[in-house]
Short mmCIF file of C-alpha atoms in Angstrom, two decimals:
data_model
loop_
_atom_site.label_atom_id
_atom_site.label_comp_id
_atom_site.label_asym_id
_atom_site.label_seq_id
_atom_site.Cartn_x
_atom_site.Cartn_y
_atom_site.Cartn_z
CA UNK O 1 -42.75 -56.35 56.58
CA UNK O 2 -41.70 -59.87 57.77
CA UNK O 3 -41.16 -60.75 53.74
CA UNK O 4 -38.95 -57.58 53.52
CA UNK O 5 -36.88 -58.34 56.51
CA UNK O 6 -36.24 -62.30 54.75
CA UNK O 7 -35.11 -60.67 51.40
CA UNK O 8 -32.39 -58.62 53.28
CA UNK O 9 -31.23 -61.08 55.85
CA UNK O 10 -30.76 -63.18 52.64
CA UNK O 11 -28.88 -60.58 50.92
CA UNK O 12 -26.42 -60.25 53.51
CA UNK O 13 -23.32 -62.30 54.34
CA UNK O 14 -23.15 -65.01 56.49
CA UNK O 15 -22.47 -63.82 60.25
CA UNK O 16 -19.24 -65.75 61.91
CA UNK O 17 -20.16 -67.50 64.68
CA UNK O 18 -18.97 -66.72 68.39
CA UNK O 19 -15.58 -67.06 68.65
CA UNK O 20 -14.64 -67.92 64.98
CA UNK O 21 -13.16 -65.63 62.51
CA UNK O 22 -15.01 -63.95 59.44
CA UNK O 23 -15.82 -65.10 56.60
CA UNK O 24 -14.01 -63.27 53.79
CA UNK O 25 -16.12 -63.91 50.67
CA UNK O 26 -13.92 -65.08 47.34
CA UNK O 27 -14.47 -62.09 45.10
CA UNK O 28 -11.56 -63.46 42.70
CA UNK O 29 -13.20 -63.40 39.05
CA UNK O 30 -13.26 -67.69 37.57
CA UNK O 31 -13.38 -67.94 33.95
CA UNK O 32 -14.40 -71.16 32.03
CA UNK O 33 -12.41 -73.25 29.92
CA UNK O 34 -13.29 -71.48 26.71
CA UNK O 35 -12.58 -68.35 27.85
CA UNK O 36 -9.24 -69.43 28.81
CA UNK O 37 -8.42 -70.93 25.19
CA UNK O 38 -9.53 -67.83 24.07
CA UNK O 39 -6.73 -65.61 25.58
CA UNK O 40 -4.07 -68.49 25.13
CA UNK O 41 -4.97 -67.91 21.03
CA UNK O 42 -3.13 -64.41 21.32
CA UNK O 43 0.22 -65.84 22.32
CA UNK O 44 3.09 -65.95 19.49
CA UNK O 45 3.29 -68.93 16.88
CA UNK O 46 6.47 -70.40 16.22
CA UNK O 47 7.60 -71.16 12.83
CA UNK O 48 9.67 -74.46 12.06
CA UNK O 49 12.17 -75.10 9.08
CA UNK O 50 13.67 -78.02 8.11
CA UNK O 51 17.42 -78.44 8.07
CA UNK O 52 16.94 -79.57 4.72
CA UNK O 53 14.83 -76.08 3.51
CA UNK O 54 18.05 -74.42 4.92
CA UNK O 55 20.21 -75.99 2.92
CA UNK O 56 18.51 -75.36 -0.37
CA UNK O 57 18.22 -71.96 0.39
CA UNK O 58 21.78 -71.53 0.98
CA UNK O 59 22.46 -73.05 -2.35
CA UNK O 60 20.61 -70.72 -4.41
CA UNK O 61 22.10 -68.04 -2.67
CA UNK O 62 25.30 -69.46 -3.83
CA UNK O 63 24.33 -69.99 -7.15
CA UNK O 64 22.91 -66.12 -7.19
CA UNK O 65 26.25 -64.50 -6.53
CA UNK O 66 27.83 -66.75 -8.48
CA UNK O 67 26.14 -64.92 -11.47
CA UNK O 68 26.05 -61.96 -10.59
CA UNK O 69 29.87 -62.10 -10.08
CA UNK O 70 29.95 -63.10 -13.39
CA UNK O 71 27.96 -60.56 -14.78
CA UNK O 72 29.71 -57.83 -12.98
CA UNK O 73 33.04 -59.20 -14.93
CA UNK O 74 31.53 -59.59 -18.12
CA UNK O 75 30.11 -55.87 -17.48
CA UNK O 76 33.96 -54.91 -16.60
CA UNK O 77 35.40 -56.66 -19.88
CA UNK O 78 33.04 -54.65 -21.73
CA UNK O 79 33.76 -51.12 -20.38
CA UNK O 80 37.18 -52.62 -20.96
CA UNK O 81 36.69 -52.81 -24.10
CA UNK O 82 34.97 -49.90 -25.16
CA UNK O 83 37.45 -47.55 -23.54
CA UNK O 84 40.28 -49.60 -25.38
CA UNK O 85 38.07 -48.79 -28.73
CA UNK O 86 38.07 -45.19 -27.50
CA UNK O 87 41.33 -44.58 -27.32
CA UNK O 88 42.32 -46.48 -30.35
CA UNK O 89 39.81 -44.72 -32.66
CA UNK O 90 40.91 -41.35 -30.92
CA UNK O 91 44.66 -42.59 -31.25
CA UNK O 92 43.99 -42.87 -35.05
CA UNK O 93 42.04 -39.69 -35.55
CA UNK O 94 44.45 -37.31 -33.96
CA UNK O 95 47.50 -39.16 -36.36
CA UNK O 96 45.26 -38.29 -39.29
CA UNK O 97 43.87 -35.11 -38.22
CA UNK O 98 47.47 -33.66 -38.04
CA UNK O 99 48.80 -35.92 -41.21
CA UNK O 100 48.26 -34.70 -44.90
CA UNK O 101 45.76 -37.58 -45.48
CA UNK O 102 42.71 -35.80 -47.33
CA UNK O 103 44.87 -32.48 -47.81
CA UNK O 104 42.53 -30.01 -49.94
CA UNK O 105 43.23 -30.47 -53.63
CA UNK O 106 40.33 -28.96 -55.35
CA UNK O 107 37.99 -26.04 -54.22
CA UNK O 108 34.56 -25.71 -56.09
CA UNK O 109 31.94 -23.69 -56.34
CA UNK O 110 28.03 -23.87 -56.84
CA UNK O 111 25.00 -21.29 -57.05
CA UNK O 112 27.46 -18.41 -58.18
CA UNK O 113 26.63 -16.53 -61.32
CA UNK O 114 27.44 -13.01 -60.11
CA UNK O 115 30.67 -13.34 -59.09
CA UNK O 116 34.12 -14.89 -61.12
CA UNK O 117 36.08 -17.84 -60.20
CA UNK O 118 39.32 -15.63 -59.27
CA UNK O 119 36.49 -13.28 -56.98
CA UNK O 120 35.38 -16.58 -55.15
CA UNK O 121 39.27 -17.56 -54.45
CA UNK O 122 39.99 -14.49 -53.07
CA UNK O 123 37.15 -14.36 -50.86
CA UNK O 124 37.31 -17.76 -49.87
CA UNK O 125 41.34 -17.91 -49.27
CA UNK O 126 41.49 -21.45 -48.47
CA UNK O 127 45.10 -21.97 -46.56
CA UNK O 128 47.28 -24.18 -49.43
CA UNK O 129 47.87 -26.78 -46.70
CA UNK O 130 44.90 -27.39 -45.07
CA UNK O 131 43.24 -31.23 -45.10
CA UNK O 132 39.43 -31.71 -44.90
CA UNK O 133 39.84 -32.71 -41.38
CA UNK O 134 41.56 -29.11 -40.53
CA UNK O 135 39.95 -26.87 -42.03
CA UNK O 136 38.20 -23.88 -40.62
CA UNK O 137 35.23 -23.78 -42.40
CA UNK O 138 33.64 -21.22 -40.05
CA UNK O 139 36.57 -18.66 -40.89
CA UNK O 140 35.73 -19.54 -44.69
CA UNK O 141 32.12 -18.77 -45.07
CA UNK O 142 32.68 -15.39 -42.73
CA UNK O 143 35.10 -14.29 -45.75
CA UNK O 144 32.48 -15.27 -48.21
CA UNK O 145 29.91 -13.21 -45.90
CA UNK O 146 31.79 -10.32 -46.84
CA UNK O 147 30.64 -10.17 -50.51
CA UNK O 148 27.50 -7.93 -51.29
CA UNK O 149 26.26 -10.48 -53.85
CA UNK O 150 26.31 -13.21 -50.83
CA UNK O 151 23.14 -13.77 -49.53
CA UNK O 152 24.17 -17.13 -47.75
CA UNK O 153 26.73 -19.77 -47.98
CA UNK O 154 27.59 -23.52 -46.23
CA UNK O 155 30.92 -24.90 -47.04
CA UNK O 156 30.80 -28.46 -47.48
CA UNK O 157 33.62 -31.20 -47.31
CA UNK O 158 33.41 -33.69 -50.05
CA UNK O 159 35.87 -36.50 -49.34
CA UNK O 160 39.15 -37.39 -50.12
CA UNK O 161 40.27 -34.24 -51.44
CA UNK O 162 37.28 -31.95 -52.25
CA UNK O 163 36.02 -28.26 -50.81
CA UNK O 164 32.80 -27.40 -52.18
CA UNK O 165 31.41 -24.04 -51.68
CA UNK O 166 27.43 -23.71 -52.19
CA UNK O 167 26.66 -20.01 -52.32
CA UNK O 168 23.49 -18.71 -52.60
CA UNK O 169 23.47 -14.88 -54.26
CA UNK O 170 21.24 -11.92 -54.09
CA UNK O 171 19.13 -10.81 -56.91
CA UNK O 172 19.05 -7.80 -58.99
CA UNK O 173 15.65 -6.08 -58.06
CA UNK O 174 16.61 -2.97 -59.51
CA UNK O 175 19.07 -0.50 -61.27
CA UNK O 176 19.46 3.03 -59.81
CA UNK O 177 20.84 5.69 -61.79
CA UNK O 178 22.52 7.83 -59.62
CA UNK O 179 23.64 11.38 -59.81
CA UNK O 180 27.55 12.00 -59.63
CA UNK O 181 29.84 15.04 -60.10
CA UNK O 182 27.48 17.51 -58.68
CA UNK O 183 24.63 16.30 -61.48
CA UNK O 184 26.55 16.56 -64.54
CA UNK O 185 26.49 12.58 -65.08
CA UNK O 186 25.24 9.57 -63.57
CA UNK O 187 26.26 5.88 -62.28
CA UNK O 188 23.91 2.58 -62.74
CA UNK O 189 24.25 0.64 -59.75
CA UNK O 190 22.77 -2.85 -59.22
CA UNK O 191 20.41 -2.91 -56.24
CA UNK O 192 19.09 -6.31 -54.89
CA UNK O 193 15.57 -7.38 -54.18
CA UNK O 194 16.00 -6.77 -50.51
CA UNK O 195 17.29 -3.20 -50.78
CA UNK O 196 21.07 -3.77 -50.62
CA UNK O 197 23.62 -1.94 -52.80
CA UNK O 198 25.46 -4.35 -55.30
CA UNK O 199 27.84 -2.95 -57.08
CA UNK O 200 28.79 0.00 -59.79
CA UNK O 201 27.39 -1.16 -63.36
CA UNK O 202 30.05 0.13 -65.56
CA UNK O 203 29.77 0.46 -68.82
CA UNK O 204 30.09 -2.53 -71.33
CA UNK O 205 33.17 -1.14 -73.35
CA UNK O 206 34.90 -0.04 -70.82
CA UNK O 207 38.09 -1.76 -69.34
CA UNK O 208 36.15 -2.07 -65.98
CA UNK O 209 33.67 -4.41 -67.76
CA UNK O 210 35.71 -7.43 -68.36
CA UNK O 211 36.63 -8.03 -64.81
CA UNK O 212 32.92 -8.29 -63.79
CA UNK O 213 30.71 -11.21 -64.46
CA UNK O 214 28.50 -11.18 -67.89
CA UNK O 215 25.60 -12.21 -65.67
CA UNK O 216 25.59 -8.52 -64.03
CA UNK O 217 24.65 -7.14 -67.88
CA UNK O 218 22.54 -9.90 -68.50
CA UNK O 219 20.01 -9.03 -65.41
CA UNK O 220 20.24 -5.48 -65.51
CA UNK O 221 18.82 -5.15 -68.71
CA UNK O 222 15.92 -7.46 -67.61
CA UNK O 223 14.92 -4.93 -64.12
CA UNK O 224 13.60 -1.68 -63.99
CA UNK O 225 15.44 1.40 -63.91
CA UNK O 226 15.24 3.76 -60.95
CA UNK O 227 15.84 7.09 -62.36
CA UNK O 228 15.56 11.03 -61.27
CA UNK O 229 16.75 9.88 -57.67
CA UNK O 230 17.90 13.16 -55.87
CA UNK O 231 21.14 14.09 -55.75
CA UNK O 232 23.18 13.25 -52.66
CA UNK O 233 22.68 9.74 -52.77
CA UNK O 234 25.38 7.70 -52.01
CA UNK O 235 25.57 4.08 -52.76
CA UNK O 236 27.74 1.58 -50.83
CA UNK O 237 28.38 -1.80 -51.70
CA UNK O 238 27.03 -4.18 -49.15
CA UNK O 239 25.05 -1.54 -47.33
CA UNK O 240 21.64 -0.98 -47.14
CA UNK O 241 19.76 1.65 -49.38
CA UNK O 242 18.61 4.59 -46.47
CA UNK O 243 16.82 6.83 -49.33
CA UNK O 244 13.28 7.10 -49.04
CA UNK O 245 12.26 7.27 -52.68
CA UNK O 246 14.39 4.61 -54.04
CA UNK O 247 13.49 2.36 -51.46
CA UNK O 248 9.42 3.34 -52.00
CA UNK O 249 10.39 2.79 -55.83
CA UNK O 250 11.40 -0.63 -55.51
CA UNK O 251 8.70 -1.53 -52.34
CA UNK O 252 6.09 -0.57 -55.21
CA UNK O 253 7.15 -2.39 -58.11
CA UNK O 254 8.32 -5.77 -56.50
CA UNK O 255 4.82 -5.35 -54.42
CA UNK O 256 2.85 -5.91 -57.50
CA UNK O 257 1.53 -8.79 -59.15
CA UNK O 258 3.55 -10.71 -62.18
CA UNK O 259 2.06 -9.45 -65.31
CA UNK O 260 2.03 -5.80 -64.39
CA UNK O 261 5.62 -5.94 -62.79
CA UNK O 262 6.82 -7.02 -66.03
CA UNK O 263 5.03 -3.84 -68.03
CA UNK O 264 7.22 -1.96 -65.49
CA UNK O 265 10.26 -0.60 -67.47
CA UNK O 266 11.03 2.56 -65.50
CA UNK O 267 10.45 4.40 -62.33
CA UNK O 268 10.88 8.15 -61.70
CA UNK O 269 11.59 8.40 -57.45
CA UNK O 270 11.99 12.54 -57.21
CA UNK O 271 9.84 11.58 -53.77
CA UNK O 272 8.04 9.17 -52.75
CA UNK O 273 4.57 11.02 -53.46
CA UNK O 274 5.59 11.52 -56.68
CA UNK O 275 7.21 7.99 -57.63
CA UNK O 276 5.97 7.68 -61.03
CA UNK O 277 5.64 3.99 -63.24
CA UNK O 278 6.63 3.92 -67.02
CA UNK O 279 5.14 0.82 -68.67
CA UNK O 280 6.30 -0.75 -71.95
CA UNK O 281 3.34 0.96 -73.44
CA UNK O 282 5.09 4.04 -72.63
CA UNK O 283 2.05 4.52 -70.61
CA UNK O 284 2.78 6.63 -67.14
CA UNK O 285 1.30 5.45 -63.98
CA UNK O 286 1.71 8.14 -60.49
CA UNK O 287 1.53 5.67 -58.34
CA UNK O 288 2.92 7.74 -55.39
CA UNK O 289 3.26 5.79 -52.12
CA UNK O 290 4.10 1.99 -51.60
CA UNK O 291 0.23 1.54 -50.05
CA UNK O 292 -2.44 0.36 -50.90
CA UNK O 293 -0.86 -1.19 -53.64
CA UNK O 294 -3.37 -4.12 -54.49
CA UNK O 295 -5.93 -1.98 -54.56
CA UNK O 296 -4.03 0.86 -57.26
CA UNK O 297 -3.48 -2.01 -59.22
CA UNK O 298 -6.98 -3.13 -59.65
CA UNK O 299 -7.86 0.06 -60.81
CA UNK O 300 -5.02 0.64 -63.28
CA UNK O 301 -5.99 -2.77 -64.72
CA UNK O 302 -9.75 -2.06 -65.11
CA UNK O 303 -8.74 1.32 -66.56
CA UNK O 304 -6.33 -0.11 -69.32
CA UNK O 305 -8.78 -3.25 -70.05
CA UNK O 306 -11.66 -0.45 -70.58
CA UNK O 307 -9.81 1.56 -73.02
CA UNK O 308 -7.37 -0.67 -74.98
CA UNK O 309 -4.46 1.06 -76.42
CA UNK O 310 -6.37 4.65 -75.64
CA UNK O 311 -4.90 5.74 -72.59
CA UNK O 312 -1.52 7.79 -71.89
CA UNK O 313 -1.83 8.39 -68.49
CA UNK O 314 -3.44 7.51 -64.86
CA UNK O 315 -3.05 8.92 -61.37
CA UNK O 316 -3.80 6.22 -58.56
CA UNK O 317 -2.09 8.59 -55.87
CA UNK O 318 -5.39 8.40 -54.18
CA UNK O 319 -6.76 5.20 -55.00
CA UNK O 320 -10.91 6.07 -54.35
CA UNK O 321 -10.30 9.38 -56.76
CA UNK O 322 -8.28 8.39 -60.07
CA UNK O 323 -7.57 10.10 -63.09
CA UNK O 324 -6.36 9.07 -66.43
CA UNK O 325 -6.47 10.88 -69.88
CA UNK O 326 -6.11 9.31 -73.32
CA UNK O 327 -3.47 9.72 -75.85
#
């Protein structure tokens, strides 16, 4: 108990004696000398420069905008320039453009065997005063357009003084005979690959005949004829064929393969079941309906190549059942 009583007595703060004041104990925190160092670390640094870094510095800032002024002119000398190029080059253009220099002297023409030299200048009407440099090309190959023979054309300026015209023309896929005068005669028109009407075929003696192109004669006779097409008909030059059986006649014939296409020298189109192929054997072929057509053709081949020269006929209407007969 005595022990107990020392710890605590020595624990506690000194007493004051009679008639002096307390004793305040110094509870101020003291730090050492390193921790003091420690916090003056976190205080700015200052930076010196010598008078003589400042004025380098300042020099080279000098010489910098010193060239880049003189950049910035040369940059302004050059637009300069360019616009005075502009305008001289545009100055020049617009006196030729509306001066004579590279008037049209010749017109030619290239890819055109269907159509005559005096057809072509009518279609084409180039204006008699035009220059390379004016002329309305645009207008030109729309007046071409026109013609049913003209499957595409691209006028083309060939300099000083030329016009050239490259025209690329339809082909003769067929000729149709068609009914006129309520059936009492018939017309051979020319109808193209791609189903469009052509033109009237006349005949070669007549008057009519030496205003066309000997081309037209020389093609027809080369194509198939489309014949017993029903009456009513009505071709159209530059218009698209809207009958059923002519346009099944030609879908079958220019659907098969070379060497029977050119064995093919007529086509009866009554209807299109009944569209019927005359070879140059003078053997007959109902072919009926433009399907299936690789498949009719393999079996009119195998037919012919099994009986040489014997057969007259064969009906491939229905392709898994055929038919033929001998002569």
């Amino acid at each position: 108990m005595a022990s107990n009583r020392n710890n605590r007595n020595t624990r506690q703060a000194p007493r004051a004696r009679s008639g002096q004041a307390p004793v305040r104990r110094d509870t101020t925190p003291t730090y050492r000398a390193s921790n003091r160092r420690t916090l003056g670390s976190a205080a700015p640094r200052v930076s010196t420069v010598k008078l003589g870094d400042l004025d380098a510095a300042s020099a080279r800032g000098s010489v910098h905008r010193a060239r880049a002024q003189a950049s910035y002119k040369n940059y302004q000398a050059k637009v300069v320039a360019v616009l005075v190029a502009i305008a001289v080059l545009a100055g020049v253009f617009a006196g030729a453009y509306w001066s004579n220099l590279f008037a049209v002297q010749q017109v030619t023409v290239s890819g055109v065997e269907h159509l005559t030299a005096s057809e072509m200048a009518q279609l084409a009407n180039v204006p008699s005063d035009t220059t390379l440099l004016r002329v309305d090309t645009a207008t030109i190959e729309s007046n071409i357009m026109r013609d049913a023979w003209v499957e595409n054309v691209h006028v083309q300026r060939v300099f000083p003084n030329t016009l050239n015209l490259a025209v690329t023309e339809r082909t003769i896929g067929a000729t149709v005979e068609v009914g006129v005068d309520d059936g009492k005669s018939t017309e051979t028109w020319a109808l193209s690959t791609d189903g469009i009407w052509l033109c009237r075929i006349p005949d070669k003696d007549s008057e009519a005949a030496q205003n066309i192109s000997p081309k037209i004669y020389e093609d027809a006779e080369n194509v198939f004829v489309i014949t017993d097409v029903t009456y009513g008909v009505k071709p159209e030059v530059g218009k698209v064929c809207t009958d059923e059986s002519v346009k099944n006649a030609l879908d079958v014939v220019t659907s098969l393969s070379t060497d029977l296409k050119d064995q093919v020298k007529q086509v009866s189109a009554t209807s299109t079941e009944n569209t019927t192929l005359t070879l140059d054997s003078n053997v007959e072929i109902a072919f009926g309906a433009a399907s299936d057509v690789r498949d009719k053709e393999r079996v009119i081949k195998q037919i012919l190549a099994d009986h040489p020269g014997e057969v007259s006929y064969i009906n491939v209407r229905v392709v898994k059942s055929p038919t033929w007969r001998t002569a």
